[in-house]
Tab-separated table of N, CA, C and O in Angstrom:
chain	number	residue	atom	x	y	z
A	1	LEU	N	-31.371	31.663	-13.711
A	1	LEU	CA	-29.986	31.612	-13.265
A	1	LEU	C	-29.068	31.408	-14.459
A	1	LEU	O	-29.332	30.596	-15.330
A	2	GLU	N	-27.964	32.103	-14.411
A	2	GLU	CA	-26.976	31.951	-15.468
A	2	GLU	C	-26.006	30.829	-15.096
A	2	GLU	O	-25.745	30.599	-13.916
A	3	PRO	N	-25.494	30.117	-16.089
A	3	PRO	CA	-24.517	29.059	-15.780
A	3	PRO	C	-23.251	29.642	-15.156
A	3	PRO	O	-22.886	30.773	-15.425
A	4	LEU	N	-22.635	28.850	-14.308
A	4	LEU	CA	-21.396	29.289	-13.668
A	4	LEU	C	-20.270	29.352	-14.693
A	4	LEU	O	-20.224	28.553	-15.625
A	5	PRO	N	-19.358	30.287	-14.501
A	5	PRO	CA	-18.221	30.347	-15.426
A	5	PRO	C	-17.385	29.079	-15.325
A	5	PRO	O	-17.281	28.456	-14.280
A	6	ARG	N	-16.801	28.678	-16.414
A	6	ARG	CA	-16.035	27.432	-16.506
A	6	ARG	C	-14.892	27.327	-15.489
A	6	ARG	O	-14.720	26.280	-14.880
A	7	PRO	N	-14.108	28.377	-15.254
A	7	PRO	CA	-13.007	28.242	-14.290
A	7	PRO	C	-13.504	27.878	-12.890
A	7	PRO	O	-12.858	27.142	-12.175
A	8	PHE	N	-14.687	28.386	-12.505
A	8	PHE	CA	-15.217	28.068	-11.194
A	8	PHE	C	-15.546	26.579	-11.097
A	8	PHE	O	-15.254	25.941	-10.105
A	9	LEU	N	-16.147	26.029	-12.126
A	9	LEU	CA	-16.483	24.612	-12.113
A	9	LEU	C	-15.229	23.753	-12.013
A	9	LEU	O	-15.213	22.745	-11.321
A	10	HIS	N	-14.175	24.154	-12.683
A	10	HIS	CA	-12.920	23.404	-12.627
A	10	HIS	C	-12.324	23.447	-11.211
A	10	HIS	O	-11.769	22.472	-10.738
A	11	ALA	N	-12.490	24.580	-10.534
A	11	ALA	CA	-11.894	24.756	-9.216
A	11	ALA	C	-12.528	23.835	-8.174
A	11	ALA	O	-11.878	23.462	-7.203
A	12	ILE	N	-13.782	23.426	-8.371
A	12	ILE	CA	-14.423	22.590	-7.366
A	12	ILE	C	-14.371	21.103	-7.710
A	12	ILE	O	-14.864	20.281	-6.984
A	13	THR	N	-13.740	20.753	-8.818
A	13	THR	CA	-13.586	19.353	-9.181
A	13	THR	C	-12.569	18.716	-8.242
A	13	THR	O	-11.474	19.251	-8.067
A	14	PRO	N	-12.911	17.603	-7.603
A	14	PRO	CA	-11.958	16.977	-6.673
A	14	PRO	C	-10.679	16.544	-7.380
A	14	PRO	O	-10.713	16.073	-8.504
A	15	ASP	N	-9.584	16.705	-6.683
A	15	ASP	CA	-8.275	16.309	-7.207
A	15	ASP	C	-7.996	14.881	-6.761
A	15	ASP	O	-7.581	14.635	-5.631
A	16	THR	N	-8.249	13.928	-7.628
A	16	THR	CA	-8.081	12.522	-7.267
A	16	THR	C	-6.613	12.130	-7.146
A	16	THR	O	-6.313	11.060	-6.632
A	17	SER	N	-5.698	12.971	-7.595
A	17	SER	CA	-4.281	12.640	-7.458
A	17	SER	C	-3.856	12.671	-5.990
A	17	SER	O	-2.821	12.141	-5.632
A	18	LEU	N	-4.667	13.304	-5.127
A	18	LEU	CA	-4.346	13.359	-3.711
A	18	LEU	C	-4.894	12.156	-2.943
A	18	LEU	O	-4.564	11.958	-1.790
A	19	ALA	N	-5.724	11.365	-3.577
A	19	ALA	CA	-6.290	10.189	-2.912
A	19	ALA	C	-5.275	9.052	-2.938
A	19	ALA	O	-4.625	8.814	-3.950
A	20	PRO	N	-5.139	8.343	-1.824
A	20	PRO	CA	-4.187	7.231	-1.803
A	20	PRO	C	-4.611	6.128	-2.773
A	20	PRO	O	-5.785	5.825	-2.894
A	21	ASN	N	-3.658	5.557	-3.470
A	21	ASN	CA	-3.985	4.458	-4.384
A	21	ASN	C	-3.790	3.113	-3.678
A	21	ASN	O	-3.269	3.037	-2.571
A	22	MET	N	-4.223	2.061	-4.327
A	22	MET	CA	-4.169	0.729	-3.719
A	22	MET	C	-2.739	0.273	-3.443
A	22	MET	O	-2.466	-0.357	-2.430
A	23	ASP	N	-1.805	0.592	-4.342
A	23	ASP	CA	-0.414	0.187	-4.130
A	23	ASP	C	0.139	0.804	-2.844
A	23	ASP	O	0.841	0.142	-2.084
A	24	LEU	N	-0.184	2.071	-2.616
A	24	LEU	CA	0.297	2.750	-1.409
A	24	LEU	C	-0.358	2.151	-0.168
A	24	LEU	O	0.297	1.950	0.855
A	25	ARG	N	-1.643	1.827	-0.259
A	25	ARG	CA	-2.328	1.192	0.881
A	25	ARG	C	-1.660	-0.146	1.219
A	25	ARG	O	-1.423	-0.456	2.378
A	26	GLU	N	-1.381	-0.927	0.184
A	26	GLU	CA	-0.740	-2.227	0.399
A	26	GLU	C	0.655	-2.051	0.993
A	26	GLU	O	1.066	-2.822	1.862
A	27	LEU	N	1.387	-1.047	0.533
A	27	LEU	CA	2.723	-0.775	1.056
A	27	LEU	C	2.657	-0.427	2.543
A	27	LEU	O	3.423	-0.957	3.348
A	28	VAL	N	1.730	0.443	2.902
A	28	VAL	CA	1.591	0.849	4.303
A	28	VAL	C	1.241	-0.354	5.166
A	28	VAL	O	1.844	-0.581	6.213
A	29	GLU	N	0.290	-1.163	4.713
A	29	GLU	CA	-0.096	-2.349	5.493
A	29	GLU	C	1.050	-3.343	5.613
A	29	GLU	O	1.218	-3.977	6.651
A	30	SER	N	1.841	-3.483	4.553
A	30	SER	CA	2.951	-4.436	4.605
A	30	SER	C	4.061	-3.962	5.538
A	30	SER	O	4.760	-4.772	6.134
A	31	LYS	N	4.223	-2.644	5.690
A	31	LYS	CA	5.256	-2.106	6.574
A	31	LYS	C	4.819	-2.113	8.035
A	31	LYS	O	5.653	-2.124	8.924
A	32	LEU	N	3.496	-2.083	8.260
A	32	LEU	CA	2.992	-2.138	9.630
A	32	LEU	C	2.885	-3.584	10.072
A	32	LEU	O	2.689	-4.476	9.261
A	33	GLY	N	2.984	-3.802	11.348
A	33	GLY	CA	2.816	-5.145	11.880
A	33	GLY	C	2.153	-5.071	13.238
A	33	GLY	O	1.689	-4.018	13.662
A	34	ALA	N	2.124	-6.191	13.934
A	34	ALA	CA	1.520	-6.230	15.262
A	34	ALA	C	2.392	-5.517	16.290
A	34	ALA	O	1.922	-5.114	17.335
A	35	GLU	N	3.680	-5.353	15.962
A	35	GLU	CA	4.589	-4.651	16.869
A	35	GLU	C	4.427	-3.147	16.674
A	35	GLU	O	4.434	-2.644	15.549
A	36	ALA	N	4.305	-2.421	17.773
A	36	ALA	CA	4.097	-0.977	17.722
A	36	ALA	C	5.329	-0.259	17.177
A	36	ALA	O	6.460	-0.618	17.498
A	37	VAL	N	5.086	0.745	16.338
A	37	VAL	CA	6.160	1.585	15.799
A	37	VAL	C	5.787	3.042	16.025
A	37	VAL	O	4.610	3.398	16.069
A	38	LEU	N	6.807	3.878	16.170
A	38	LEU	CA	6.554	5.309	16.301
A	38	LEU	C	5.997	5.841	14.988
A	38	LEU	O	6.548	5.571	13.916
A	39	LEU	N	4.916	6.596	15.070
A	39	LEU	CA	4.261	7.108	13.878
A	39	LEU	C	5.199	7.988	13.052
A	39	LEU	O	5.262	7.853	11.831
A	40	ASP	N	5.955	8.854	13.718
A	40	ASP	CA	6.876	9.734	12.990
A	40	ASP	C	7.942	8.949	12.237
A	40	ASP	O	8.271	9.268	11.097
A	41	GLU	N	8.467	7.904	12.851
A	41	GLU	CA	9.475	7.078	12.183
A	41	GLU	C	8.858	6.318	11.017
A	41	GLU	O	9.477	6.155	9.966
A	42	PHE	N	7.639	5.839	11.215
A	42	PHE	CA	6.957	5.104	10.160
A	42	PHE	C	6.725	6.002	8.944
A	42	PHE	O	6.976	5.600	7.811
A	43	ILE	N	6.289	7.222	9.179
A	43	ILE	CA	6.046	8.163	8.077
A	43	ILE	C	7.353	8.455	7.346
A	43	ILE	O	7.387	8.535	6.121
A	44	ALA	N	8.442	8.589	8.092
A	44	ALA	CA	9.744	8.860	7.477
A	44	ALA	C	10.196	7.704	6.577
A	44	ALA	O	10.882	7.915	5.578
A	45	GLN	N	9.794	6.468	6.912
A	45	GLN	CA	10.177	5.295	6.114
A	45	GLN	C	9.396	5.202	4.804
A	45	GLN	O	9.856	4.570	3.863
A	46	CYS	N	8.225	5.802	4.777
A	46	CYS	CA	7.380	5.726	3.583
A	46	CYS	C	7.771	6.844	2.621
A	46	CYS	O	8.040	7.961	3.043
A	47	ASP	N	7.792	6.531	1.368
A	47	ASP	CA	8.234	7.495	0.356
A	47	ASP	C	7.032	8.252	-0.209
A	47	ASP	O	6.738	8.159	-1.394
A	48	THR	N	6.334	8.966	0.673
A	48	THR	CA	5.183	9.768	0.250
A	48	THR	C	4.933	10.840	1.293
A	48	THR	O	5.656	10.931	2.288
A	49	THR	N	3.903	11.628	1.092
A	49	THR	CA	3.620	12.726	2.012
A	49	THR	C	2.950	12.214	3.288
A	49	THR	O	2.227	11.213	3.258
A	50	PRO	N	3.173	12.896	4.389
A	50	PRO	CA	2.494	12.518	5.631
A	50	PRO	C	0.967	12.527	5.480
A	50	PRO	O	0.289	11.687	6.067
A	51	THR	N	0.442	13.435	4.672
A	51	THR	CA	-1.002	13.506	4.458
A	51	THR	C	-1.540	12.193	3.907
A	51	THR	O	-2.592	11.707	4.338
A	52	MET	N	-0.832	11.614	2.955
A	52	MET	CA	-1.259	10.347	2.370
A	52	MET	C	-1.228	9.231	3.423
A	52	MET	O	-2.146	8.422	3.504
A	53	ILE	N	-0.178	9.206	4.229
A	53	ILE	CA	-0.048	8.174	5.255
A	53	ILE	C	-1.162	8.329	6.288
A	53	ILE	O	-1.802	7.348	6.672
A	54	TYR	N	-1.405	9.565	6.744
A	54	TYR	CA	-2.476	9.798	7.719
A	54	TYR	C	-3.822	9.357	7.163
A	54	TYR	O	-4.648	8.799	7.883
A	55	SER	N	-4.054	9.592	5.898
A	55	SER	CA	-5.313	9.195	5.269
A	55	SER	C	-5.485	7.678	5.306
A	55	SER	O	-6.552	7.157	5.654
A	56	ILE	N	-4.436	6.967	4.953
A	56	ILE	CA	-4.498	5.494	4.951
A	56	ILE	C	-4.647	4.960	6.374
A	56	ILE	O	-5.442	4.049	6.624
A	57	LEU	N	-3.914	5.547	7.317
A	57	LEU	CA	-4.014	5.097	8.703
A	57	LEU	C	-5.415	5.346	9.260
A	57	LEU	O	-5.945	4.516	10.007
A	58	LEU	N	-6.034	6.455	8.874
A	58	LEU	CA	-7.400	6.726	9.312
A	58	LEU	C	-8.363	5.681	8.757
A	58	LEU	O	-9.228	5.175	9.480
A	59	GLU	N	-8.194	5.329	7.495
A	59	GLU	CA	-9.034	4.285	6.899
A	59	GLU	C	-8.874	2.967	7.651
A	59	GLU	O	-9.864	2.287	7.954
A	60	LEU	N	-7.632	2.612	7.972
A	60	LEU	CA	-7.375	1.370	8.715
A	60	LEU	C	-7.984	1.432	10.117
A	60	LEU	O	-8.562	0.458	10.599
A	61	GLU	N	-7.870	2.586	10.751
A	61	GLU	CA	-8.407	2.736	12.098
A	61	GLU	C	-9.932	2.633	12.093
A	61	GLU	O	-10.527	1.951	12.944
A	62	LEU	N	-10.575	3.270	11.139
A	62	LEU	CA	-12.042	3.207	11.051
A	62	LEU	C	-12.521	1.793	10.736
A	62	LEU	O	-13.620	1.410	11.130
A	63	ALA	N	-11.697	1.033	10.044
A	63	ALA	CA	-12.044	-0.352	9.725
A	63	ALA	C	-11.718	-1.299	10.888
A	63	ALA	O	-11.953	-2.500	10.795
A	64	GLY	N	-11.153	-0.763	11.973
A	64	GLY	CA	-10.804	-1.593	13.119
A	64	GLY	C	-9.544	-2.397	12.927
A	64	GLY	O	-9.307	-3.381	13.616
A	65	ARG	N	-8.700	-1.965	11.996
A	65	ARG	CA	-7.491	-2.731	11.691
A	65	ARG	C	-6.221	-2.060	12.181
A	65	ARG	O	-5.122	-2.564	11.969
A	66	LEU	N	-6.351	-0.891	12.834
A	66	LEU	CA	-5.186	-0.159	13.322
A	66	LEU	C	-5.416	0.237	14.765
A	66	LEU	O	-6.509	0.645	15.145
A	67	LEU	N	-4.378	0.095	15.567
A	67	LEU	CA	-4.413	0.531	16.953
A	67	LEU	C	-3.513	1.738	17.111
A	67	LEU	O	-2.367	1.722	16.660
A	68	ARG	N	-4.029	2.768	17.736
A	68	ARG	CA	-3.202	3.919	18.113
A	68	ARG	C	-2.851	3.728	19.575
A	68	ARG	O	-3.719	3.583	20.420
A	69	LEU	N	-1.558	3.733	19.848
A	69	LEU	CA	-1.067	3.421	21.187
A	69	LEU	C	-0.413	4.647	21.811
A	69	LEU	O	-0.105	5.624	21.128
A	70	SER	N	-0.190	4.577	23.103
A	70	SER	CA	0.445	5.702	23.797
A	70	SER	C	1.855	5.924	23.258
A	70	SER	O	2.475	5.018	22.709
A	71	GLY	N	2.328	7.126	23.427
A	71	GLY	CA	3.676	7.457	22.978
A	71	GLY	C	3.772	7.704	21.491
A	71	GLY	O	4.859	7.667	20.924
A	72	GLY	N	2.639	7.956	20.821
A	72	GLY	CA	2.658	8.227	19.388
A	72	GLY	C	2.969	7.010	18.544
A	72	GLY	O	3.572	7.117	17.487
A	73	LYS	N	2.561	5.834	19.019
A	73	LYS	CA	2.827	4.594	18.296
A	73	LYS	C	1.559	4.054	17.650
A	73	LYS	O	0.451	4.347	18.086
A	74	VAL	N	1.751	3.266	16.591
A	74	VAL	CA	0.649	2.594	15.900
A	74	VAL	C	1.049	1.148	15.630
A	74	VAL	O	2.230	0.816	15.582
A	75	ALA	N	0.038	0.301	15.469
A	75	ALA	CA	0.263	-1.105	15.137
A	75	ALA	C	-0.992	-1.639	14.478
A	75	ALA	O	-2.092	-1.118	14.696
A	76	LEU	N	-0.820	-2.673	13.667
A	76	LEU	CA	-1.996	-3.334	13.105
A	76	LEU	C	-2.686	-4.102	14.222
A	76	LEU	O	-2.031	-4.710	15.060
A	77	ALA	N	-3.993	-4.063	14.215
A	77	ALA	CA	-4.773	-4.792	15.217
A	77	ALA	C	-4.719	-6.269	14.904
A	77	ALA	O	-4.873	-6.684	13.753
A	78	SER	N	-4.499	-7.074	15.932
A	78	SER	CA	-4.498	-8.515	15.766
A	78	SER	C	-5.898	-9.021	16.097
A	78	SER	O	-6.341	-8.948	17.235
A	79	HIS	N	-6.602	-9.500	15.087
A	79	HIS	CA	-7.971	-9.965	15.298
A	79	HIS	C	-7.998	-11.219	16.157
A	79	HIS	O	-9.016	-11.528	16.770
A	80	ALA	N	-6.890	-11.918	16.257
A	80	ALA	CA	-6.836	-13.098	17.116
A	80	ALA	C	-7.060	-12.691	18.571
A	80	ALA	O	-7.707	-13.393	19.334
A	81	LEU	N	-6.538	-11.533	18.967
A	81	LEU	CA	-6.737	-11.058	20.329
A	81	LEU	C	-8.210	-10.792	20.603
A	81	LEU	O	-8.740	-11.115	21.648
A	82	PHE	N	-8.885	-10.187	19.636
A	82	PHE	CA	-10.294	-9.874	19.815
A	82	PHE	C	-11.140	-11.153	19.789
A	82	PHE	O	-12.114	-11.255	20.503
A	83	ASP	N	-10.763	-12.120	18.970
A	83	ASP	CA	-11.520	-13.361	18.888
A	83	ASP	C	-11.446	-14.145	20.197
A	83	ASP	O	-12.416	-14.759	20.615
A	84	GLU	N	-10.280	-14.106	20.878
A	84	GLU	CA	-10.133	-14.824	22.141
A	84	GLU	C	-11.040	-14.237	23.212
A	84	GLU	O	-11.604	-14.952	24.025
A	85	ASP	N	-11.186	-12.901	23.197
A	85	ASP	CA	-12.030	-12.250	24.205
A	85	ASP	C	-13.489	-12.591	24.020
A	85	ASP	O	-14.247	-12.604	24.971
A	86	ASN	N	-13.923	-12.872	22.793
A	86	ASN	CA	-15.322	-13.146	22.514
A	86	ASN	C	-15.685	-14.602	22.751
A	86	ASN	O	-16.833	-14.963	22.695
A	87	SER	N	-14.705	-15.457	23.002
A	87	SER	CA	-14.983	-16.889	23.189
A	87	SER	C	-15.555	-17.166	24.558
A	87	SER	O	-15.334	-16.539	25.500
């Protein structure tokens, strides 16, 4: 097998500039609270692309720290609520 041409290898290198950084994650978490907010309004308040916000919200949701509510709303999950149910 012959080695792949250099431009092809460059094309498949992941673009880490599209990955959310820690500062942006902290900003998103600080803007969210236990009170539900409309997702569209929340994205408009953040000074970044919707793709970045969706990525961070997905991470929070998979970690069990975000609730998706009816009407296109989101809120941070309150672990106190879950702890009371387990008592």
